Amino acid sequence: MKQTIIAPSILSGNFASLGDEVRNMTEIGADWIHVDVMDGVFVPNLTFGFKMIKDLRPLSKLFFDVHLMITEPSRYVERFVQSGADLVSFHVEAEKDISGTLDKIRNAGCKCGLVINPDTPVDSFAPYVDKVDLMLVMSVFPGFGGQKFIDGSLERIAVAKSMRDKAGANALIEVDGGVNVENAADIIAAGADILVAGNAVFGAPDRKEAIRLLRN
Ligand code: DX5
Ligand code: ZN
């Protein structure tokens, strides 16, 4: 069996010492670092942009999984690639030219992903299944860490997986929002390849153990 990738979300880390948080995640065995970029327009919260990613980049060799929650991401995707992202994903709800934006990311030499909100049809992935490296199914409405996993998400994950498998595509299925050690096994069973976890890792008394429990 393929091992599940655990991607701690630094949104739940201490912003006054994000460098230390990224080093800590690297030392305790996280697989990826999930980086949530919010513009205060697409979602009602603000985080950080290129400069933060550029400055964090030299601190870890881990894969930087950049989740853009910004309107019209086509304007900025290349700059996120230049800042050190290994994968840039954006929301289908936020961009008119989805194909063109995926091409921009790819042509800049980066992996690309598409994200759907909990109330967006899973079918929205259909035209792009063989053009993306990652399909991210949001299991909360984006904007904040520490929310409760929306139960209907399990079915949506399964639909995305079967869509991917039927197409014979290689895109990884990622799940983001409210993932914890109690629901991780069900989410993996539904078809997730990657679990994003904010509070479940950063809020745990033993972060290393939390990552181990999420994986199994
Ligand atoms: C939500 C972000 C998530 C968030 C997950 O808008 O996209 O990545 O950090 O945090 P938890 O795991 O605490 O729900
Ligand atoms: Zn995220």
PDB file of C-alpha atoms and ligand atoms in Angstrom:
ATOM      1  CA  MET A   1       0.000   0.000   0.000  1.00  0.00           C
ATOM      2  CA  LYS A   2       1.158   3.476  -0.869  1.00  0.00           C
ATOM      3  CA  GLN A   3       1.912   5.557   2.212  1.00  0.00           C
ATOM      4  CA  THR A   4      -0.328   8.536   2.879  1.00  0.00           C
ATOM      5  CA  ILE A   5       1.400  11.903   2.570  1.00  0.00           C
ATOM      6  CA  ILE A   6       0.948  14.149   5.615  1.00  0.00           C
ATOM      7  CA  ALA A   7       1.063  17.879   4.864  1.00  0.00           C
ATOM      8  CA  PRO A   8       0.970  20.016   8.023  1.00  0.00           C
ATOM      9  CA  SER A   9      -0.555  23.430   7.354  1.00  0.00           C
ATOM     10  CA  ILE A  10       1.609  26.242   8.723  1.00  0.00           C
ATOM     11  CA  LEU A  11      -1.546  28.349   8.986  1.00  0.00           C
ATOM     12  CA  SER A  12      -1.854  26.726  12.427  1.00  0.00           C
ATOM     13  CA  GLY A  13       1.767  27.513  13.332  1.00  0.00           C
ATOM     14  CA  ASN A  14       3.051  30.536  15.208  1.00  0.00           C
ATOM     15  CA  PHE A  15       3.420  33.335  12.633  1.00  0.00           C
ATOM     16  CA  ALA A  16       6.025  35.076  14.770  1.00  0.00           C
ATOM     17  CA  SER A  17       8.327  32.100  14.278  1.00  0.00           C
ATOM     18  CA  LEU A  18       7.246  30.365  11.090  1.00  0.00           C
ATOM     19  CA  GLY A  19      10.845  29.512  10.221  1.00  0.00           C
ATOM     20  CA  ASP A  20      11.152  27.474  13.417  1.00  0.00           C
ATOM     21  CA  GLU A  21       7.800  25.828  12.705  1.00  0.00           C
ATOM     22  CA  VAL A  22       8.960  24.738   9.245  1.00  0.00           C
ATOM     23  CA  ARG A  23      12.264  23.419  10.673  1.00  0.00           C
ATOM     24  CA  ASN A  24      10.346  21.564  13.364  1.00  0.00           C
ATOM     25  CA  MET A  25       7.998  19.941  10.825  1.00  0.00           C
ATOM     26  CA  THR A  26      11.022  18.874   8.777  1.00  0.00           C
ATOM     27  CA  GLU A  27      12.743  17.319  11.809  1.00  0.00           C
ATOM     28  CA  ILE A  28       9.723  15.363  13.035  1.00  0.00           C
ATOM     29  CA  GLY A  29       9.019  13.711   9.697  1.00  0.00           C
ATOM     30  CA  ALA A  30       6.285  15.651   7.928  1.00  0.00           C
ATOM     31  CA  ASP A  31       6.139  14.716   4.230  1.00  0.00           C
ATOM     32  CA  TRP A  32       5.063  18.053   2.787  1.00  0.00           C
ATOM     33  CA  ILE A  33       4.536  21.609   4.059  1.00  0.00           C
ATOM     34  CA  HIS A  34       1.091  23.016   3.210  1.00  0.00           C
ATOM     35  CA  VAL A  35       1.178  26.779   2.693  1.00  0.00           C
ATOM     36  CA  ASP A  36      -2.164  28.622   2.780  1.00  0.00           C
ATOM     37  CA  VAL A  37      -2.185  31.935   0.909  1.00  0.00           C
ATOM     38  CA  MET A  38      -5.295  34.069   1.527  1.00  0.00           C
ATOM     39  CA  ASP A  39      -6.148  37.435   0.016  1.00  0.00           C
ATOM     40  CA  GLY A  40      -8.997  38.674   2.214  1.00  0.00           C
ATOM     41  CA  VAL A  41     -11.286  38.700  -0.868  1.00  0.00           C
ATOM     42  CA  PHE A  42     -11.747  35.102  -1.982  1.00  0.00           C
ATOM     43  CA  VAL A  43     -11.790  34.153   1.707  1.00  0.00           C
ATOM     44  CA  PRO A  44     -12.433  36.373   4.749  1.00  0.00           C
ATOM     45  CA  ASN A  45      -8.884  36.130   6.084  1.00  0.00           C
ATOM     46  CA  LEU A  46      -5.371  37.282   5.209  1.00  0.00           C
ATOM     47  CA  THR A  47      -2.122  35.366   5.545  1.00  0.00           C
ATOM     48  CA  PHE A  48       1.084  35.961   3.584  1.00  0.00           C
ATOM     49  CA  GLY A  49       2.522  36.033   0.087  1.00  0.00           C
ATOM     50  CA  PHE A  50       5.668  35.534  -1.995  1.00  0.00           C
ATOM     51  CA  LYS A  51       8.205  36.985   0.399  1.00  0.00           C
ATOM     52  CA  MET A  52       7.254  34.643   3.200  1.00  0.00           C
ATOM     53  CA  ILE A  53       7.563  31.598   0.940  1.00  0.00           C
ATOM     54  CA  LYS A  54      10.879  32.809  -0.462  1.00  0.00           C
ATOM     55  CA  ASP A  55      12.292  33.293   3.029  1.00  0.00           C
ATOM     56  CA  LEU A  56      11.027  29.932   4.296  1.00  0.00           C
ATOM     57  CA  ARG A  57      12.316  28.078   1.229  1.00  0.00           C
ATOM     58  CA  PRO A  58      15.975  27.650   2.299  1.00  0.00           C
ATOM     59  CA  LEU A  59      14.982  26.269   5.707  1.00  0.00           C
ATOM     60  CA  SER A  60      13.633  22.921   4.486  1.00  0.00           C
ATOM     61  CA  LYS A  61      13.959  20.469   1.640  1.00  0.00           C
ATOM     62  CA  LEU A  62      10.327  19.394   2.097  1.00  0.00           C
ATOM     63  CA  PHE A  63       7.867  19.763  -0.763  1.00  0.00           C
ATOM     64  CA  PHE A  64       6.088  23.150  -0.543  1.00  0.00           C
ATOM     65  CA  ASP A  65       2.413  22.631  -1.361  1.00  0.00           C
ATOM     66  CA  VAL A  66       1.047  26.136  -1.946  1.00  0.00           C
ATOM     67  CA  HIS A  67      -2.748  26.448  -1.688  1.00  0.00           C
ATOM     68  CA  LEU A  68      -3.891  29.745  -3.176  1.00  0.00           C
ATOM     69  CA  MET A  69      -7.138  31.134  -1.796  1.00  0.00           C
ATOM     70  CA  ILE A  70      -7.015  34.269  -3.909  1.00  0.00           C
ATOM     71  CA  THR A  71      -9.177  35.760  -6.672  1.00  0.00           C
ATOM     72  CA  GLU A  72      -7.826  35.525 -10.232  1.00  0.00           C
ATOM     73  CA  PRO A  73      -4.756  33.491  -9.312  1.00  0.00           C
ATOM     74  CA  SER A  74      -3.553  33.690 -12.954  1.00  0.00           C
ATOM     75  CA  ARG A  75      -2.137  37.102 -12.053  1.00  0.00           C
ATOM     76  CA  TYR A  76       0.285  35.679  -9.514  1.00  0.00           C
ATOM     77  CA  VAL A  77       0.979  31.979 -10.064  1.00  0.00           C
ATOM     78  CA  GLU A  78       4.360  32.504 -11.746  1.00  0.00           C
ATOM     79  CA  ARG A  79       5.598  34.581  -8.842  1.00  0.00           C
ATOM     80  CA  PHE A  80       4.655  31.813  -6.431  1.00  0.00           C
ATOM     81  CA  VAL A  81       6.670  29.370  -8.527  1.00  0.00           C
ATOM     82  CA  GLN A  82       9.652  31.746  -8.507  1.00  0.00           C
ATOM     83  CA  SER A  83       9.345  32.060  -4.731  1.00  0.00           C
ATOM     84  CA  GLY A  84       9.963  28.350  -4.268  1.00  0.00           C
ATOM     85  CA  ALA A  85       6.644  26.505  -4.500  1.00  0.00           C
ATOM     86  CA  ASP A  86       6.878  22.849  -5.576  1.00  0.00           C
ATOM     87  CA  LEU A  87       3.166  22.742  -6.366  1.00  0.00           C
ATOM     88  CA  VAL A  88       0.701  25.582  -6.804  1.00  0.00           C
ATOM     89  CA  SER A  89      -3.015  24.872  -6.520  1.00  0.00           C
ATOM     90  CA  PHE A  90      -5.874  27.304  -6.991  1.00  0.00           C
ATOM     91  CA  HIS A  91      -9.667  27.274  -6.688  1.00  0.00           C
ATOM     92  CA  VAL A  92     -11.906  26.595  -9.687  1.00  0.00           C
ATOM     93  CA  GLU A  93     -14.316  29.171  -8.181  1.00  0.00           C
ATOM     94  CA  ALA A  94     -11.672  31.898  -8.312  1.00  0.00           C
ATOM     95  CA  GLU A  95     -10.462  31.739 -11.918  1.00  0.00           C
ATOM     96  CA  LYS A  96     -12.139  32.102 -15.335  1.00  0.00           C
ATOM     97  CA  ASP A  97      -9.204  30.775 -17.354  1.00  0.00           C
ATOM     98  CA  ILE A  98      -8.491  27.518 -15.584  1.00  0.00           C
ATOM     99  CA  SER A  99      -6.616  25.826 -18.455  1.00  0.00           C
ATOM    100  CA  GLY A 100      -4.479  28.884 -19.127  1.00  0.00           C
ATOM    101  CA  THR A 101      -3.584  29.196 -15.461  1.00  0.00           C
ATOM    102  CA  LEU A 102      -2.634  25.509 -15.189  1.00  0.00           C
ATOM    103  CA  ASP A 103      -0.411  26.000 -18.263  1.00  0.00           C
ATOM    104  CA  LYS A 104       1.243  29.017 -16.676  1.00  0.00           C
ATOM    105  CA  ILE A 105       2.168  27.007 -13.584  1.00  0.00           C
ATOM    106  CA  ARG A 106       3.409  24.067 -15.627  1.00  0.00           C
ATOM    107  CA  ASN A 107       5.377  26.222 -18.067  1.00  0.00           C
ATOM    108  CA  ALA A 108       7.052  27.868 -15.094  1.00  0.00           C
ATOM    109  CA  GLY A 109       8.368  24.402 -14.206  1.00  0.00           C
ATOM    110  CA  CYS A 110       6.046  23.586 -11.325  1.00  0.00           C
ATOM    111  CA  LYS A 111       3.412  21.001 -10.465  1.00  0.00           C
ATOM    112  CA  CYS A 112      -0.186  22.242 -10.516  1.00  0.00           C
ATOM    113  CA  GLY A 113      -3.394  21.493  -8.675  1.00  0.00           C
ATOM    114  CA  LEU A 114      -7.074  22.423  -8.631  1.00  0.00           C
ATOM    115  CA  VAL A 115      -9.210  22.965  -5.538  1.00  0.00           C
ATOM    116  CA  ILE A 116     -12.969  22.740  -5.031  1.00  0.00           C
ATOM    117  CA  ASN A 117     -15.000  24.199  -2.161  1.00  0.00           C
ATOM    118  CA  PRO A 118     -17.467  21.950  -0.275  1.00  0.00           C
ATOM    119  CA  ASP A 119     -20.424  23.306  -2.289  1.00  0.00           C
ATOM    120  CA  THR A 120     -18.797  23.052  -5.726  1.00  0.00           C
ATOM    121  CA  PRO A 121     -19.713  19.980  -7.830  1.00  0.00           C
ATOM    122  CA  VAL A 122     -16.941  17.382  -7.925  1.00  0.00           C
ATOM    123  CA  ASP A 123     -17.628  17.273 -11.663  1.00  0.00           C
ATOM    124  CA  SER A 124     -15.804  20.589 -11.954  1.00  0.00           C
ATOM    125  CA  PHE A 125     -12.591  18.544 -11.951  1.00  0.00           C
ATOM    126  CA  ALA A 126     -13.689  16.521 -14.981  1.00  0.00           C
ATOM    127  CA  PRO A 127     -12.125  18.549 -17.818  1.00  0.00           C
ATOM    128  CA  TYR A 128      -8.791  18.749 -15.990  1.00  0.00           C
ATOM    129  CA  VAL A 129      -8.285  15.318 -14.420  1.00  0.00           C
ATOM    130  CA  ASP A 130      -5.436  14.394 -16.772  1.00  0.00           C
ATOM    131  CA  LYS A 131      -3.953  17.913 -16.737  1.00  0.00           C
ATOM    132  CA  VAL A 132      -3.309  18.325 -13.013  1.00  0.00           C
ATOM    133  CA  ASP A 133      -0.928  16.772 -10.503  1.00  0.00           C
ATOM    134  CA  LEU A 134      -3.347  17.206  -7.634  1.00  0.00           C
ATOM    135  CA  MET A 135      -7.077  17.429  -6.981  1.00  0.00           C
ATOM    136  CA  LEU A 136      -7.816  19.081  -3.638  1.00  0.00           C
ATOM    137  CA  VAL A 137     -11.214  18.425  -2.078  1.00  0.00           C
ATOM    138  CA  MET A 138     -11.946  21.008   0.637  1.00  0.00           C
ATOM    139  CA  SER A 139     -13.674  19.448   3.632  1.00  0.00           C
ATOM    140  CA  VAL A 140     -14.387  22.840   5.243  1.00  0.00           C
ATOM    141  CA  PHE A 141     -15.143  26.250   3.751  1.00  0.00           C
ATOM    142  CA  PRO A 142     -11.694  27.778   3.382  1.00  0.00           C
ATOM    143  CA  GLY A 143     -10.433  30.693   5.432  1.00  0.00           C
ATOM    144  CA  PHE A 144      -9.622  29.326   8.851  1.00  0.00           C
ATOM    145  CA  GLY A 145      -7.927  26.407  10.553  1.00  0.00           C
ATOM    146  CA  GLY A 146      -9.577  24.438  13.328  1.00  0.00           C
ATOM    147  CA  GLN A 147     -13.001  23.937  11.712  1.00  0.00           C
ATOM    148  CA  LYS A 148     -15.060  20.751  11.818  1.00  0.00           C
ATOM    149  CA  PHE A 149     -14.771  18.230   8.952  1.00  0.00           C
ATOM    150  CA  ILE A 150     -17.945  18.313   6.820  1.00  0.00           C
ATOM    151  CA  ASP A 151     -19.199  14.721   6.766  1.00  0.00           C
ATOM    152  CA  GLY A 152     -20.478  14.647   3.181  1.00  0.00           C
ATOM    153  CA  SER A 153     -16.859  15.176   2.121  1.00  0.00           C
ATOM    154  CA  LEU A 154     -16.100  11.445   2.309  1.00  0.00           C
ATOM    155  CA  GLU A 155     -18.438  10.761  -0.582  1.00  0.00           C
ATOM    156  CA  ARG A 156     -16.939  13.635  -2.579  1.00  0.00           C
ATOM    157  CA  ILE A 157     -13.443  12.247  -2.058  1.00  0.00           C
ATOM    158  CA  ALA A 158     -14.604   8.850  -3.327  1.00  0.00           C
ATOM    159  CA  VAL A 159     -16.163  10.462  -6.418  1.00  0.00           C
ATOM    160  CA  ALA A 160     -12.949  12.375  -7.167  1.00  0.00           C
ATOM    161  CA  LYS A 161     -10.906   9.193  -6.786  1.00  0.00           C
ATOM    162  CA  SER A 162     -13.118   7.171  -9.097  1.00  0.00           C
ATOM    163  CA  MET A 163     -13.042  10.010 -11.634  1.00  0.00           C
ATOM    164  CA  ARG A 164      -9.241   9.955 -11.503  1.00  0.00           C
ATOM    165  CA  ASP A 165      -9.034   6.164 -11.714  1.00  0.00           C
ATOM    166  CA  LYS A 166     -11.504   5.921 -14.601  1.00  0.00           C
ATOM    167  CA  ALA A 167      -9.492   8.464 -16.547  1.00  0.00           C
ATOM    168  CA  GLY A 168      -6.333   6.459 -15.862  1.00  0.00           C
ATOM    169  CA  ALA A 169      -4.812   9.701 -14.554  1.00  0.00           C
ATOM    170  CA  ASN A 170      -2.100  10.124 -11.932  1.00  0.00           C
ATOM    171  CA  ALA A 171      -3.359  13.161 -10.027  1.00  0.00           C
ATOM    172  CA  LEU A 172      -3.094  12.802  -6.262  1.00  0.00           C
ATOM    173  CA  ILE A 173      -6.214  13.365  -4.175  1.00  0.00           C
ATOM    174  CA  GLU A 174      -5.689  15.804  -1.297  1.00  0.00           C
ATOM    175  CA  VAL A 175      -8.112  16.574   1.527  1.00  0.00           C
ATOM    176  CA  ASP A 176      -7.972  19.797   3.525  1.00  0.00           C
ATOM    177  CA  GLY A 177      -9.945  20.935   6.567  1.00  0.00           C
ATOM    178  CA  GLY A 178     -10.849  19.345   9.875  1.00  0.00           C
ATOM    179  CA  VAL A 179      -8.650  16.284   9.375  1.00  0.00           C
ATOM    180  CA  ASN A 180      -7.698  14.669  12.693  1.00  0.00           C
ATOM    181  CA  VAL A 181      -6.499  11.353  14.144  1.00  0.00           C
ATOM    182  CA  GLU A 182     -10.097  10.191  14.630  1.00  0.00           C
ATOM    183  CA  ASN A 183     -11.286  10.668  11.036  1.00  0.00           C
ATOM    184  CA  ALA A 184      -7.999  10.125   9.137  1.00  0.00           C
ATOM    185  CA  ALA A 185      -8.557   6.395   8.522  1.00  0.00           C
ATOM    186  CA  ASP A 186     -11.995   7.009   6.958  1.00  0.00           C
ATOM    187  CA  ILE A 187     -10.608   9.795   4.762  1.00  0.00           C
ATOM    188  CA  ILE A 188      -7.777   7.561   3.547  1.00  0.00           C
ATOM    189  CA  ALA A 189     -10.242   4.708   2.943  1.00  0.00           C
ATOM    190  CA  ALA A 190     -12.396   7.074   0.850  1.00  0.00           C
ATOM    191  CA  GLY A 191      -9.430   7.674  -1.445  1.00  0.00           C
ATOM    192  CA  ALA A 192      -7.200  10.454  -0.096  1.00  0.00           C
ATOM    193  CA  ASP A 193      -3.499  10.294  -0.957  1.00  0.00           C
ATOM    194  CA  ILE A 194      -2.578  13.431   0.979  1.00  0.00           C
ATOM    195  CA  LEU A 195      -3.963  14.710   4.268  1.00  0.00           C
ATOM    196  CA  VAL A 196      -3.534  18.371   5.152  1.00  0.00           C
ATOM    197  CA  ALA A 197      -3.572  18.870   8.907  1.00  0.00           C
ATOM    198  CA  GLY A 198      -3.342  22.174  10.756  1.00  0.00           C
ATOM    199  CA  ASN A 199      -4.652  21.965  14.278  1.00  0.00           C
ATOM    200  CA  ALA A 200      -4.293  18.188  14.457  1.00  0.00           C
ATOM    201  CA  VAL A 201      -0.512  18.568  14.194  1.00  0.00           C
ATOM    202  CA  PHE A 202       0.323  22.042  15.522  1.00  0.00           C
ATOM    203  CA  GLY A 203      -2.136  21.774  18.396  1.00  0.00           C
ATOM    204  CA  ALA A 204      -1.028  18.290  19.447  1.00  0.00           C
ATOM    205  CA  PRO A 205       0.955  17.788  22.670  1.00  0.00           C
ATOM    206  CA  ASP A 206       3.232  15.439  20.680  1.00  0.00           C
ATOM    207  CA  ARG A 207       3.400  16.620  17.072  1.00  0.00           C
ATOM    208  CA  LYS A 208       5.553  13.730  15.879  1.00  0.00           C
ATOM    209  CA  GLU A 209       3.120  11.206  17.308  1.00  0.00           C
ATOM    210  CA  ALA A 210       0.220  13.110  15.708  1.00  0.00           C
ATOM    211  CA  ILE A 211       1.840  12.731  12.267  1.00  0.00           C
ATOM    212  CA  ARG A 212       2.391   9.028  12.889  1.00  0.00           C
ATOM    213  CA  LEU A 213      -1.219   8.509  13.970  1.00  0.00           C
ATOM    214  CA  LEU A 214      -2.575  10.459  10.983  1.00  0.00           C
ATOM    215  CA  ARG A 215      -0.585   8.284   8.591  1.00  0.00           C
ATOM    216  CA  ASN A 216      -1.834   5.008  10.044  1.00  0.00           C
TER     217      ASN A 216
HETATM  218  C1  DX5 B   1      -8.381  26.301   5.463  1.00  0.00           C
HETATM  219  C2  DX5 B   1      -6.985  25.946   5.003  1.00  0.00           C
HETATM  220  C3  DX5 B   1      -6.501  24.717   5.644  1.00  0.00           C
HETATM  221  C4  DX5 B   1      -6.368  24.805   7.145  1.00  0.00           C
HETATM  222  C5  DX5 B   1      -6.569  23.446   7.713  1.00  0.00           C
HETATM  223  O1  DX5 B   1      -8.819  27.389   4.749  1.00  0.00           O
HETATM  224  O2  DX5 B   1      -6.975  25.756   3.604  1.00  0.00           O
HETATM  225  O3  DX5 B   1      -5.280  24.288   5.060  1.00  0.00           O
HETATM  226  O4  DX5 B   1      -5.118  25.288   7.547  1.00  0.00           O
HETATM  227  O5  DX5 B   1      -6.566  23.530   9.110  1.00  0.00           O
HETATM  228  P1  DX5 B   1      -7.241  22.409  10.014  1.00  0.00           P
HETATM  229  O6  DX5 B   1      -6.519  21.123   9.723  1.00  0.00           O
HETATM  230  O7  DX5 B   1      -6.996  22.885  11.406  1.00  0.00           O
HETATM  231  O8  DX5 B   1      -8.681  22.334   9.655  1.00  0.00           O
HETATM  232 ZN    ZN B   2      -5.178  24.694   2.725  1.00  0.00          ZN
END
